[in-house]
Amino acid sequence: MDEPIDDGRPREEEMKIVSMNNVDREHFPNPIFTGPDVTRQLLVPDSKEFSVNMINFGKGVRNKFHAHDSEQILIVTAGEGIVATEKEEKMVTKGDIILIPPGEKHWHGATPDSEFSHIYVSRLGSTLTRLED
């Protein structure tokens, strides 16, 4: 077993553990969504490299076609959703993980009959370009 690295210097950062159940949901009105029933949970606001948030969609609500300038990872945590590109639509459910490459035009959100939640992970400061009105 490897020994932990300890050079005797104080650490500026230490591991943090966040329970999603203890993170407040905030109403998240944004013109990228097709409806108002969306909440967000800022899961790791102290990260210096990643944006990590939970997005909770009401039934039938999705975001509009958009693209990112970096990879985006979606981790489905509840409900039934759709992840779509210009070429296809895929049904996704709890436990599915989606990797969306930079520049791919896509949308994601809830099916008409189900609420839908996912964690999204992207590079902090990456740019989202909305491609649908």
Short mmCIF file of C-alpha atoms in Angstrom, two decimals:
data_model
loop_
_atom_site.label_atom_id
_atom_site.label_comp_id
_atom_site.label_asym_id
_atom_site.label_seq_id
_atom_site.Cartn_x
_atom_site.Cartn_y
_atom_site.Cartn_z
CA MET A 1 0.00 0.00 0.00
CA ASP A 2 1.28 3.44 -0.90
CA GLU A 3 1.91 5.89 1.90
CA PRO A 4 -0.06 9.15 1.76
CA ILE A 5 1.90 12.13 0.55
CA ASP A 6 2.66 14.49 3.41
CA ASP A 7 5.34 17.10 2.99
CA GLY A 8 4.52 18.81 6.29
CA ARG A 9 2.99 21.90 4.69
CA PRO A 10 -0.54 22.96 5.63
CA ARG A 11 -3.13 22.13 2.97
CA GLU A 12 -5.10 24.96 1.43
CA GLU A 13 -7.83 22.59 0.30
CA GLU A 14 -9.34 19.54 1.89
CA MET A 15 -11.83 17.00 0.63
CA LYS A 16 -15.47 18.05 0.97
CA ILE A 17 -18.51 15.80 1.03
CA VAL A 18 -21.90 17.20 0.05
CA SER A 19 -25.23 15.47 0.62
CA MET A 20 -27.62 16.40 -2.20
CA ASN A 21 -30.48 16.10 0.29
CA ASN A 22 -29.04 19.04 2.25
CA VAL A 23 -28.62 21.39 -0.71
CA ASP A 24 -31.43 23.92 -1.15
CA ARG A 25 -33.42 23.94 -4.38
CA GLU A 26 -33.79 27.34 -5.97
CA HIS A 27 -36.30 28.28 -8.66
CA PHE A 28 -34.27 28.63 -11.86
CA PRO A 29 -36.11 30.77 -14.41
CA ASN A 30 -34.06 30.96 -17.58
CA PRO A 31 -35.03 31.56 -21.21
CA ILE A 32 -33.24 28.35 -22.20
CA PHE A 33 -36.10 26.30 -20.68
CA THR A 34 -39.45 25.62 -22.37
CA GLY A 35 -41.37 26.16 -19.12
CA PRO A 36 -41.04 27.66 -15.64
CA ASP A 37 -41.08 24.43 -13.59
CA VAL A 38 -37.30 24.10 -13.14
CA THR A 39 -35.19 24.15 -9.99
CA ARG A 40 -31.43 24.05 -9.51
CA GLN A 41 -29.20 22.85 -6.70
CA LEU A 42 -25.63 24.17 -6.60
CA LEU A 43 -23.92 20.97 -5.49
CA VAL A 44 -20.24 21.95 -5.43
CA PRO A 45 -20.07 25.76 -5.42
CA ASP A 46 -16.49 25.78 -4.11
CA SER A 47 -15.00 23.89 -7.07
CA LYS A 48 -12.34 25.85 -8.92
CA GLU A 49 -12.47 23.66 -12.04
CA PHE A 50 -15.99 22.26 -12.49
CA SER A 51 -19.58 23.41 -12.52
CA VAL A 52 -21.61 20.68 -10.78
CA ASN A 53 -25.34 21.24 -10.40
CA MET A 54 -28.57 19.30 -10.11
CA ILE A 55 -31.32 20.42 -12.47
CA ASN A 56 -34.87 19.30 -11.71
CA PHE A 57 -37.39 19.54 -14.58
CA GLY A 58 -41.16 19.46 -14.19
CA LYS A 59 -43.21 17.19 -16.46
CA GLY A 60 -42.64 18.00 -20.12
CA VAL A 61 -40.11 20.78 -19.48
CA ARG A 62 -36.84 20.69 -21.39
CA ASN A 63 -34.11 23.06 -22.36
CA LYS A 64 -33.87 24.40 -25.90
CA PHE A 65 -31.30 23.36 -28.46
CA HIS A 66 -27.89 24.56 -27.34
CA ALA A 67 -24.18 23.70 -27.47
CA HIS A 68 -21.23 24.03 -25.11
CA ASP A 69 -17.61 24.84 -25.87
CA SER A 70 -16.47 21.98 -23.61
CA GLU A 71 -17.67 18.50 -22.75
CA GLN A 72 -20.81 18.16 -20.66
CA ILE A 73 -21.64 15.12 -18.56
CA LEU A 74 -25.20 14.38 -17.44
CA ILE A 75 -25.91 11.87 -14.66
CA VAL A 76 -29.60 10.98 -14.46
CA THR A 77 -30.80 10.79 -10.86
CA ALA A 78 -34.61 10.56 -11.13
CA GLY A 79 -37.51 10.27 -13.53
CA GLU A 80 -37.62 9.72 -17.25
CA GLY A 81 -36.02 12.10 -19.67
CA ILE A 82 -34.99 12.64 -23.24
CA VAL A 83 -31.57 13.63 -24.53
CA ALA A 84 -31.70 14.74 -28.15
CA THR A 85 -29.38 15.83 -30.93
CA GLU A 86 -30.31 16.97 -34.43
CA LYS A 87 -30.15 13.30 -35.49
CA GLU A 88 -31.83 11.37 -32.65
CA GLU A 89 -33.75 11.36 -29.38
CA LYS A 90 -32.85 8.88 -26.64
CA MET A 91 -34.90 8.01 -23.55
CA VAL A 92 -32.84 8.08 -20.35
CA THR A 93 -33.57 7.02 -16.77
CA LYS A 94 -31.93 6.92 -13.34
CA GLY A 95 -28.38 5.61 -13.55
CA ASP A 96 -27.74 6.65 -17.16
CA ILE A 97 -24.69 8.81 -17.82
CA ILE A 98 -24.43 10.90 -20.98
CA LEU A 99 -21.27 12.46 -22.42
CA ILE A 100 -21.96 15.32 -24.81
CA PRO A 101 -18.96 16.47 -26.85
CA PRO A 102 -18.07 20.14 -27.33
CA GLY A 103 -20.08 21.85 -30.05
CA GLU A 104 -22.80 19.17 -30.36
CA LYS A 105 -26.23 20.76 -30.76
CA HIS A 106 -28.53 19.10 -28.21
CA TRP A 107 -31.32 19.44 -25.66
CA HIS A 108 -32.42 17.45 -22.62
CA GLY A 109 -35.41 17.40 -20.33
CA ALA A 110 -38.44 15.58 -18.96
CA THR A 111 -40.87 13.39 -20.85
CA PRO A 112 -44.48 14.64 -20.95
CA ASP A 113 -45.50 12.20 -18.19
CA SER A 114 -42.53 12.35 -15.81
CA GLU A 115 -40.47 14.77 -13.81
CA PHE A 116 -36.74 14.44 -14.51
CA SER A 117 -33.54 15.26 -12.62
CA HIS A 118 -29.91 15.11 -13.61
CA ILE A 119 -26.57 16.27 -12.33
CA TYR A 120 -24.58 18.15 -14.91
CA VAL A 121 -20.84 18.52 -14.86
CA SER A 122 -18.98 20.93 -17.11
CA ARG A 123 -15.78 22.92 -17.12
CA LEU A 124 -16.12 26.01 -14.95
CA GLY A 125 -16.45 29.05 -17.18
CA SER A 126 -17.43 27.10 -20.28
CA THR A 127 -19.78 28.87 -22.65
CA LEU A 128 -23.30 27.74 -23.52
CA THR A 129 -24.73 28.98 -26.82
CA ARG A 130 -28.51 28.79 -27.18
CA LEU A 131 -29.45 27.68 -30.70
CA GLU A 132 -33.26 27.76 -30.46
CA ASP A 133 -35.67 30.58 -29.60
#
